[in-house]
XYZ file of C-alpha atoms in Angstrom:
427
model
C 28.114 -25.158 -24.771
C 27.829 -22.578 -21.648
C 24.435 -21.531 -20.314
C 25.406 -18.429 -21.321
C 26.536 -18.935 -24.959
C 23.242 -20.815 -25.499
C 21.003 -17.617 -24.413
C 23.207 -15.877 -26.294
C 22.257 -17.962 -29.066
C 18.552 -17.274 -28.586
C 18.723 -13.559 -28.512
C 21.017 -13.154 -31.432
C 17.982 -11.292 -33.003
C 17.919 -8.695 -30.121
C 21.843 -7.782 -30.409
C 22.137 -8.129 -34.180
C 22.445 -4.110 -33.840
C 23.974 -1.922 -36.163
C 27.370 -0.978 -35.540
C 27.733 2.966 -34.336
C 31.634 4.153 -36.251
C 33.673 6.535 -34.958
C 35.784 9.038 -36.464
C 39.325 10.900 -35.640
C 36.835 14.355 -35.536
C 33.742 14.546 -34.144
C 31.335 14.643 -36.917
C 28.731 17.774 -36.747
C 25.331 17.116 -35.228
C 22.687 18.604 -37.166
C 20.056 18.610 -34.825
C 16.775 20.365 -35.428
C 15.889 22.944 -32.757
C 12.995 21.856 -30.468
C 10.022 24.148 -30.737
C 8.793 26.218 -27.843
C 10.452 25.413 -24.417
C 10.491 21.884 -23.141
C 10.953 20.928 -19.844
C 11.868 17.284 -18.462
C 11.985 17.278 -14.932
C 13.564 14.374 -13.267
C 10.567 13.402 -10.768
C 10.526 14.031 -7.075
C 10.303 17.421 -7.138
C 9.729 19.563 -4.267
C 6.999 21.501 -3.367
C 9.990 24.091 -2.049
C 11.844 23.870 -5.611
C 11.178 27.753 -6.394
C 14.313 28.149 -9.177
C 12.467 25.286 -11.425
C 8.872 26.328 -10.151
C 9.309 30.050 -10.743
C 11.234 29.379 -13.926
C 8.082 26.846 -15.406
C 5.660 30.280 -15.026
C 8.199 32.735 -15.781
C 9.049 31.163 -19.087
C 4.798 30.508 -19.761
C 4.642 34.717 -19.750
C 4.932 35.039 -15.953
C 1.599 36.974 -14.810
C 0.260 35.778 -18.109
C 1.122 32.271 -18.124
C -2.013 30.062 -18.591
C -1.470 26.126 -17.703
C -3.419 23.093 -18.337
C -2.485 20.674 -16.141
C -2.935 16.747 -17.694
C -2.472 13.367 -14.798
C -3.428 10.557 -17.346
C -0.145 8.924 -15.810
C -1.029 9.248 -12.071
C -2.763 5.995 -10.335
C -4.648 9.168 -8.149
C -5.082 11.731 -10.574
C -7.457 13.946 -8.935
C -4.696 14.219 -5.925
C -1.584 14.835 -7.855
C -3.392 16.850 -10.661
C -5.147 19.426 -7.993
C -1.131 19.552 -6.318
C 0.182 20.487 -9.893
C -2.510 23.437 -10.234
C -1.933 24.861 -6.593
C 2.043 24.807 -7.308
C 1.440 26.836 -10.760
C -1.279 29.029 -9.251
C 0.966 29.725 -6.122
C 3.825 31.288 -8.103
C 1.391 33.422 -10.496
C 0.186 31.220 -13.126
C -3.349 30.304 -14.011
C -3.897 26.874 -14.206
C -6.798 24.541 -14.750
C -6.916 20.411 -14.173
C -8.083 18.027 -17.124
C -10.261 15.362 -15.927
C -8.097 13.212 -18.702
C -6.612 10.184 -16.276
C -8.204 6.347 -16.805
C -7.315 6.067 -12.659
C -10.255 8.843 -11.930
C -12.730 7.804 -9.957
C -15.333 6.609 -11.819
C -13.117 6.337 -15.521
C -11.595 3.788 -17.645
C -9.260 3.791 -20.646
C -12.177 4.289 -22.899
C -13.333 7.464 -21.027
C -10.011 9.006 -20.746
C -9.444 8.257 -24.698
C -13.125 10.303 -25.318
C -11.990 12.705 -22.666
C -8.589 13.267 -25.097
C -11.221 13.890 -28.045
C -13.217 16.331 -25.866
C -13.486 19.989 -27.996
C -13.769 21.207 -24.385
C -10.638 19.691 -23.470
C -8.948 20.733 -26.808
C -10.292 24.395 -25.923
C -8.460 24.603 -23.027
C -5.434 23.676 -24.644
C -5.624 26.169 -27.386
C -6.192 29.003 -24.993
C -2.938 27.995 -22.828
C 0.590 29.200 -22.577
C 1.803 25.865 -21.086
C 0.903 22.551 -20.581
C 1.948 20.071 -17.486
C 1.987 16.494 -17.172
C 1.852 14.950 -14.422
C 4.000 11.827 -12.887
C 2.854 8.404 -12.441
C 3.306 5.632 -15.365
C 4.094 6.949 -18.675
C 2.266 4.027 -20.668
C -1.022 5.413 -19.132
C -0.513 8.967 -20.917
C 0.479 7.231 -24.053
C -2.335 4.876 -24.103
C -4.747 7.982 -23.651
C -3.139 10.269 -25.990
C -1.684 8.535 -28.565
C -2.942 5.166 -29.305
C -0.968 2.877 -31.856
C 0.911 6.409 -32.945
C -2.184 8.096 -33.413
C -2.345 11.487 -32.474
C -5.571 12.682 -30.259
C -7.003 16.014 -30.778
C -6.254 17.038 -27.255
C -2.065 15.803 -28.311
C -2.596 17.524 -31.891
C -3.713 20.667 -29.478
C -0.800 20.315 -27.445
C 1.665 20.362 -30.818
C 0.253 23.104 -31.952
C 0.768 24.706 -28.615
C 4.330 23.787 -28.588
C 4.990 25.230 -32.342
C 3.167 28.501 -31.245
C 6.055 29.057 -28.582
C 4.522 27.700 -26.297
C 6.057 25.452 -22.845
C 5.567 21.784 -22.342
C 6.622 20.766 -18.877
C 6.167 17.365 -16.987
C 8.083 15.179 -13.675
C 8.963 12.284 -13.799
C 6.249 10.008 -16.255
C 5.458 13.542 -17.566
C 9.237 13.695 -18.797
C 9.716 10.391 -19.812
C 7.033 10.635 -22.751
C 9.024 13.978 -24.071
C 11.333 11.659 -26.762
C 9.925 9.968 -29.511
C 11.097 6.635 -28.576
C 10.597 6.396 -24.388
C 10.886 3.530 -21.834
C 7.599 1.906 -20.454
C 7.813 -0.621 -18.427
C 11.949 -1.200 -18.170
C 12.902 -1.533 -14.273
C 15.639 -3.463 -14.584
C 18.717 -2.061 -16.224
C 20.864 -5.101 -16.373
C 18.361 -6.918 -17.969
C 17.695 -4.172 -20.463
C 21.480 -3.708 -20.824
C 21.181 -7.819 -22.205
C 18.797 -6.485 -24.772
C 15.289 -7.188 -22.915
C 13.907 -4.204 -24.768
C 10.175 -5.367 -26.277
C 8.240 -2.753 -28.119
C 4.768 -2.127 -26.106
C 6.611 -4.013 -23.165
C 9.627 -2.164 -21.755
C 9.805 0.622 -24.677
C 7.134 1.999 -26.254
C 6.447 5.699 -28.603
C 6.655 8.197 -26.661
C 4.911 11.771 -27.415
C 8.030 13.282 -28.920
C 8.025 16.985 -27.490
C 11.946 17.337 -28.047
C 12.356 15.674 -31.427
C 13.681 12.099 -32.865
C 17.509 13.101 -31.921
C 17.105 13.221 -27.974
C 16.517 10.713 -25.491
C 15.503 11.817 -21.841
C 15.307 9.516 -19.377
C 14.287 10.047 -15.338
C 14.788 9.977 -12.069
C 18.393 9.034 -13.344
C 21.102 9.366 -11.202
C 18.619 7.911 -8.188
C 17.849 5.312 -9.730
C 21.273 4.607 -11.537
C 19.838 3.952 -14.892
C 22.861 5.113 -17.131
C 22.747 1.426 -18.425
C 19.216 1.442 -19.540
C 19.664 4.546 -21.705
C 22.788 3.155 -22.956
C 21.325 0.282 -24.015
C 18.049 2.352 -25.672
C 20.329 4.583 -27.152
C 22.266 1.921 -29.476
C 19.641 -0.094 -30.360
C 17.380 2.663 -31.660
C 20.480 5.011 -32.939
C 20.195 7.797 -30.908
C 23.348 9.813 -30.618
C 22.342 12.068 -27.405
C 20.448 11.193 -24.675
C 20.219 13.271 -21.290
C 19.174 11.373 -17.898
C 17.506 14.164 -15.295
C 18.124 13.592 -11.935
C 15.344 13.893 -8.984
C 14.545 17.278 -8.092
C 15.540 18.960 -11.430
C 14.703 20.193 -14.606
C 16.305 20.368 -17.929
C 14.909 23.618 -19.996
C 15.190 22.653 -23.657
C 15.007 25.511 -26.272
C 16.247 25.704 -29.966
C 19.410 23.470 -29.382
C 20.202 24.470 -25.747
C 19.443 23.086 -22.642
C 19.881 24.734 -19.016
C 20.290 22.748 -15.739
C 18.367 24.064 -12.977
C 17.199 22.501 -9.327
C 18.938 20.500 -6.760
C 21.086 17.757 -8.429
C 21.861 17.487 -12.312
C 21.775 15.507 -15.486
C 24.057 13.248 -17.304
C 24.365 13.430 -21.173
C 26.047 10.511 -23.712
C 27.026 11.629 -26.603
C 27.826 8.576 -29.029
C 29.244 10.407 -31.931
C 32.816 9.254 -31.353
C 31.894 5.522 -30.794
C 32.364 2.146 -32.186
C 29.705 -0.983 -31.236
C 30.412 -4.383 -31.130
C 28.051 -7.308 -32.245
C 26.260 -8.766 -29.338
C 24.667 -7.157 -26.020
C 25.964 -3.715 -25.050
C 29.981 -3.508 -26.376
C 30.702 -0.087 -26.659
C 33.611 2.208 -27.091
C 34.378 6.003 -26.649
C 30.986 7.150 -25.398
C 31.734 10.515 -24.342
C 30.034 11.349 -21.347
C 28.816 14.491 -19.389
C 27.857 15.753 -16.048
C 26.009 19.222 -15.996
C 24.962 20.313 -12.396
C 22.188 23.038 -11.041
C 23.192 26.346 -13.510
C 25.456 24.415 -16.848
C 24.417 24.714 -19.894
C 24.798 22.640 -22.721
C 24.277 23.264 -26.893
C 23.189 20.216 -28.674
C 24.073 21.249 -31.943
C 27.636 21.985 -31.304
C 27.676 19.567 -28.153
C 29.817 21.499 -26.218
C 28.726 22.564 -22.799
C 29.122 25.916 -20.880
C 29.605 25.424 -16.642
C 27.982 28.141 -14.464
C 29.977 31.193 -14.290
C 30.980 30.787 -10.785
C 32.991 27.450 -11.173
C 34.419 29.308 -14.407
C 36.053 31.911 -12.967
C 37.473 29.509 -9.919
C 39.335 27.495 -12.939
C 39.630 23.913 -13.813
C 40.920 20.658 -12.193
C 44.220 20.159 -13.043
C 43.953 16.610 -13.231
C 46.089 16.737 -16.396
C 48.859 18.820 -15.072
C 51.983 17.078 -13.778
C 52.021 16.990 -10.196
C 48.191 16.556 -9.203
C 47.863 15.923 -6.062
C 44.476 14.541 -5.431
C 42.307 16.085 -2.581
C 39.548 13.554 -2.243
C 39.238 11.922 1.209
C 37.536 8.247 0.171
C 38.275 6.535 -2.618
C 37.008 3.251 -4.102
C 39.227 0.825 -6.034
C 36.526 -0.135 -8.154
C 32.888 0.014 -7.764
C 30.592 -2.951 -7.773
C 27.421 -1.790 -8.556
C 27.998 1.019 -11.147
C 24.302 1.152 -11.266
C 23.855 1.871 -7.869
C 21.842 5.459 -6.621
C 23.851 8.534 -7.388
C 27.001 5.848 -8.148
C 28.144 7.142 -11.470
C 28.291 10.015 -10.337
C 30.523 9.397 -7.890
C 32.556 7.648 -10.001
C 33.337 10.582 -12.183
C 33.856 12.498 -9.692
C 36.633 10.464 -8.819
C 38.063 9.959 -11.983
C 38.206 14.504 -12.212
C 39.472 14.594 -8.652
C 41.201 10.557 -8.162
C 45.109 10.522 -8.328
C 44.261 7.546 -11.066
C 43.293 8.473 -15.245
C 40.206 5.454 -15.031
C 37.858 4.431 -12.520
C 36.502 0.995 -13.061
C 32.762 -0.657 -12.096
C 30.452 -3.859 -12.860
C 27.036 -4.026 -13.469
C 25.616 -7.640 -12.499
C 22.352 -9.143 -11.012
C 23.087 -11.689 -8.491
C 19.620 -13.179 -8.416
C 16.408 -12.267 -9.522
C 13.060 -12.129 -8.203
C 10.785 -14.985 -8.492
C 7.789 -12.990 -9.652
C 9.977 -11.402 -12.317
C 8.222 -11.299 -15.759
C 11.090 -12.251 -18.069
C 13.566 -14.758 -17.285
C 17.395 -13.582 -16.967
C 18.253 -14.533 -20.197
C 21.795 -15.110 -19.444
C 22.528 -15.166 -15.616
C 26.564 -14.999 -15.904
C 26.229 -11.737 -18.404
C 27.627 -8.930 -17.212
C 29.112 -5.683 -17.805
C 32.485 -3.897 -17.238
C 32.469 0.015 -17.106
C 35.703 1.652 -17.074
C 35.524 5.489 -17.407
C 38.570 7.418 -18.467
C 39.769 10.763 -18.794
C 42.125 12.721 -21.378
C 42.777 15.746 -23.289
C 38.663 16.012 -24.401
C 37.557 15.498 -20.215
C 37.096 19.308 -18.136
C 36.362 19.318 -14.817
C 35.239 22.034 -11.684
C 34.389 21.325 -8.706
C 32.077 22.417 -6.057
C 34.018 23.929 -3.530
C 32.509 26.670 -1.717
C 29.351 27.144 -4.020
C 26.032 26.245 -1.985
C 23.705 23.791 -3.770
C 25.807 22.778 -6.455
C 27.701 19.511 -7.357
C 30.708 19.246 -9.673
C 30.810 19.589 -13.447
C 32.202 17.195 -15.919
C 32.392 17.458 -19.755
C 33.509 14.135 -21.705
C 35.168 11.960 -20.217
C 35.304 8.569 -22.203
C 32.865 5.586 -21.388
C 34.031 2.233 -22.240
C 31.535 -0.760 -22.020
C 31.867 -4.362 -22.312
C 29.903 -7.949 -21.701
C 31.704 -10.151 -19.587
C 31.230 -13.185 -17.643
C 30.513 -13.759 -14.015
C 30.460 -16.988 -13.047
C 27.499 -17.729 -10.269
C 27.494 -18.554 -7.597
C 28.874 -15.358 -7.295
C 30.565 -15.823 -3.667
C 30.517 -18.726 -1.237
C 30.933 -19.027 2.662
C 34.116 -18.068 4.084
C 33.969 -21.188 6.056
């Protein structure tokens, strides 16, 4: 028996999944409005971002808005925490930093968790418009606020400050606790894609701001971490999950969400598809690209670009007689999961003369130091995005700061086998 089939073998228990059906129409989504406003943004946001600066205060009451800014994630929370306030404070807002971070000076876990219990603290909360996490590593502000799934009162505060209408913003670690279920420690995609997904390890609770339907992931298209989510999404039966890109934030309210900042975010709806047994196997995953200004309603799932691309028109990519008008085109693409990759790829497959654009996701080594072994070094895994008669497309022609916008194309996904070595010398 293969290497491979053996490993297999041993993580049977990790992609016994259950199977995701599919049917010939969409099924409704009856997903429960998210309370207040809350917005993910994708990390790496700069200090000169004034649409999704200006929009966090407007949306707090403007001249009004009143902030409490939290850093338990940051490893220098007194740095990034003091940035956060002078960003809110220098587009109108009041804001105010929590000394609730087990990296500040002088704290540990223990400190922070009292800190979380402070009335003080939970004072400060209650007489805000908006709260703001900062980024760093999301298992900090988890361990601090929520321990084993319970709630802290400074949390409970900010819940009740959410159902009250209030906004919940955070960047980066500060976005990735937003879903119930969130990724903690899970930096390599392949390897989470073979179903290396421990609870308190690489996934953990998150705080749950948008609900138990949505997934958000960060600094996605950077990072090329459609995989990951992928992966999350099936074994935990999530039907939507959005990916923010660097630079950009997602405003979540009721059932819509609005793209605004420098790049975009990627959605995968898995309403329409069918699992396989085994590690990641997936069929008709309908997937979305909404760039700065699209909006998108996640009850009805159907998206809305920004009016300027409207009026311009589609791509006729279905039309007979397409001519294609891209200058460089790949074949295939061998690291699907590459920075700002997928992207590219679906871009291609809007504006490419061909109706699929193919790519492989595969670690050729790994690094010694790594803590889990590669459970099974030939695995894997074919992409092959298609579009049809669902897919829509715009592009970006003439429009400053903005990318192009795709609405479902079709996401296949399959295991296969690379045999390693991978490549030898020519000579």
């Amino acid at each position: 028996m293969s290497r491979l089939l053996l490993c297999a073998a041993q993580l049977s228990a990790l992609w016994a999944g259950s199977a995701v059906h599919a049917a010939e129409t969409p099924p409704a989504l009856a997903f429960r409005p998210v309370a207040g406003t809350v917005i993910p943004m994708g990390g790496a946001v700069r200090s000169d971002n004034e649409a999704v600066r200006q929009r966090l205060v407007q949306l707090a009451g403007g001249a009004a808005a009143r902030f409490v800014v939290i850093p338990s994630a940051s490893a220098r929370p007194e740095t990034s925490g003091a940035d956060a306030v002078e960003q809110l404070r220098r587009r109108g807002a009041q804001a105010e930093l929590l000394k609730i971070a087990p990296r500040w000076a002088g704290e540990t876990l223990e400190s922070a968790r009292r800190a979380a219990a402070d009335p003080a603290n939970v004072a400060q909360i209650r007489a805000a418009t908006g709260v703001f996490f900062t980024g760093g590593a999301q298992e900090r502000t988890a361990d601090v606020l929520n321990p084993e799934g319970v709630a802290s009162p400074v949390l409970q505060a900010v819940r009740e400050l959410q159902a009250r209408g209030g906004v919940i913003a955070g960047s980066s670690a500060g976005a990735a606790i937003m879903s119930s279920t969130m990724f903690r420690d899970a930096l390599n995609p392949v390897q989470v894609m073979k179903g290396v997904m421990r609870d308190g390890k690489e996934i953990d609770r998150g705080l749950g701001f948008v609900g138990d339907q949505l997934f958000i992931d960060q600094h996605f298209l950077k990072r090329g971490r459609v995989g990951r989510m992928l992966a999350l999404m099936l074994a935990k039966g999530y039907k939507v999950g959005l990916g923010v890109d660097e630079n950009t934030a997602a405003i979540i309210h009721g059932s819509e969400i609005e793209i605004v900042g420098g790049s975009g975010a990627l959605l995968l709806d898995l309403r329409q598809a069918t699992q396989e047994a085994g590690p990641v196997n997936v069929r008709n995953v309908r997937i979305s690209y909404l760039d700065n200004g699209d909006r998108y309603d996640l009850a009805t799932l159907k998206g809305q670009v920004l009016a300027a691309k409207q009026a311009r028109g589609e791509i006729k990519f279905l039309q007979p007689g397409f001519v294609s008008d891209l200058e460089y085109m790949r074949p295939a693409y061998t690291d699907i999961l590459g920075e700002n990759t997928i992207l590219r790829a679906l871009t291609q497959l809007v504006e490419g003369p061909r109706d699929h654009v193919r790519g492989i996701a595969f670690d050729l080594e790994q690094f010694p130091d790594s803590p889990v072994a590669d459970p099974a070094p030939e695995l894997g895994f074919e992409f092959i995005l298609r579009r049809d008669q669902q897919t829509h497309g715009w592009d970006n022609a003439g429009l400053d700061n903005n990318d192009y916008s795709i609405f479902d194309a079709r996401l296949d996904v399959r295991p296969v086998r690379l045999k390693t070595p991978f490549y030898q010398a020519w000579q």
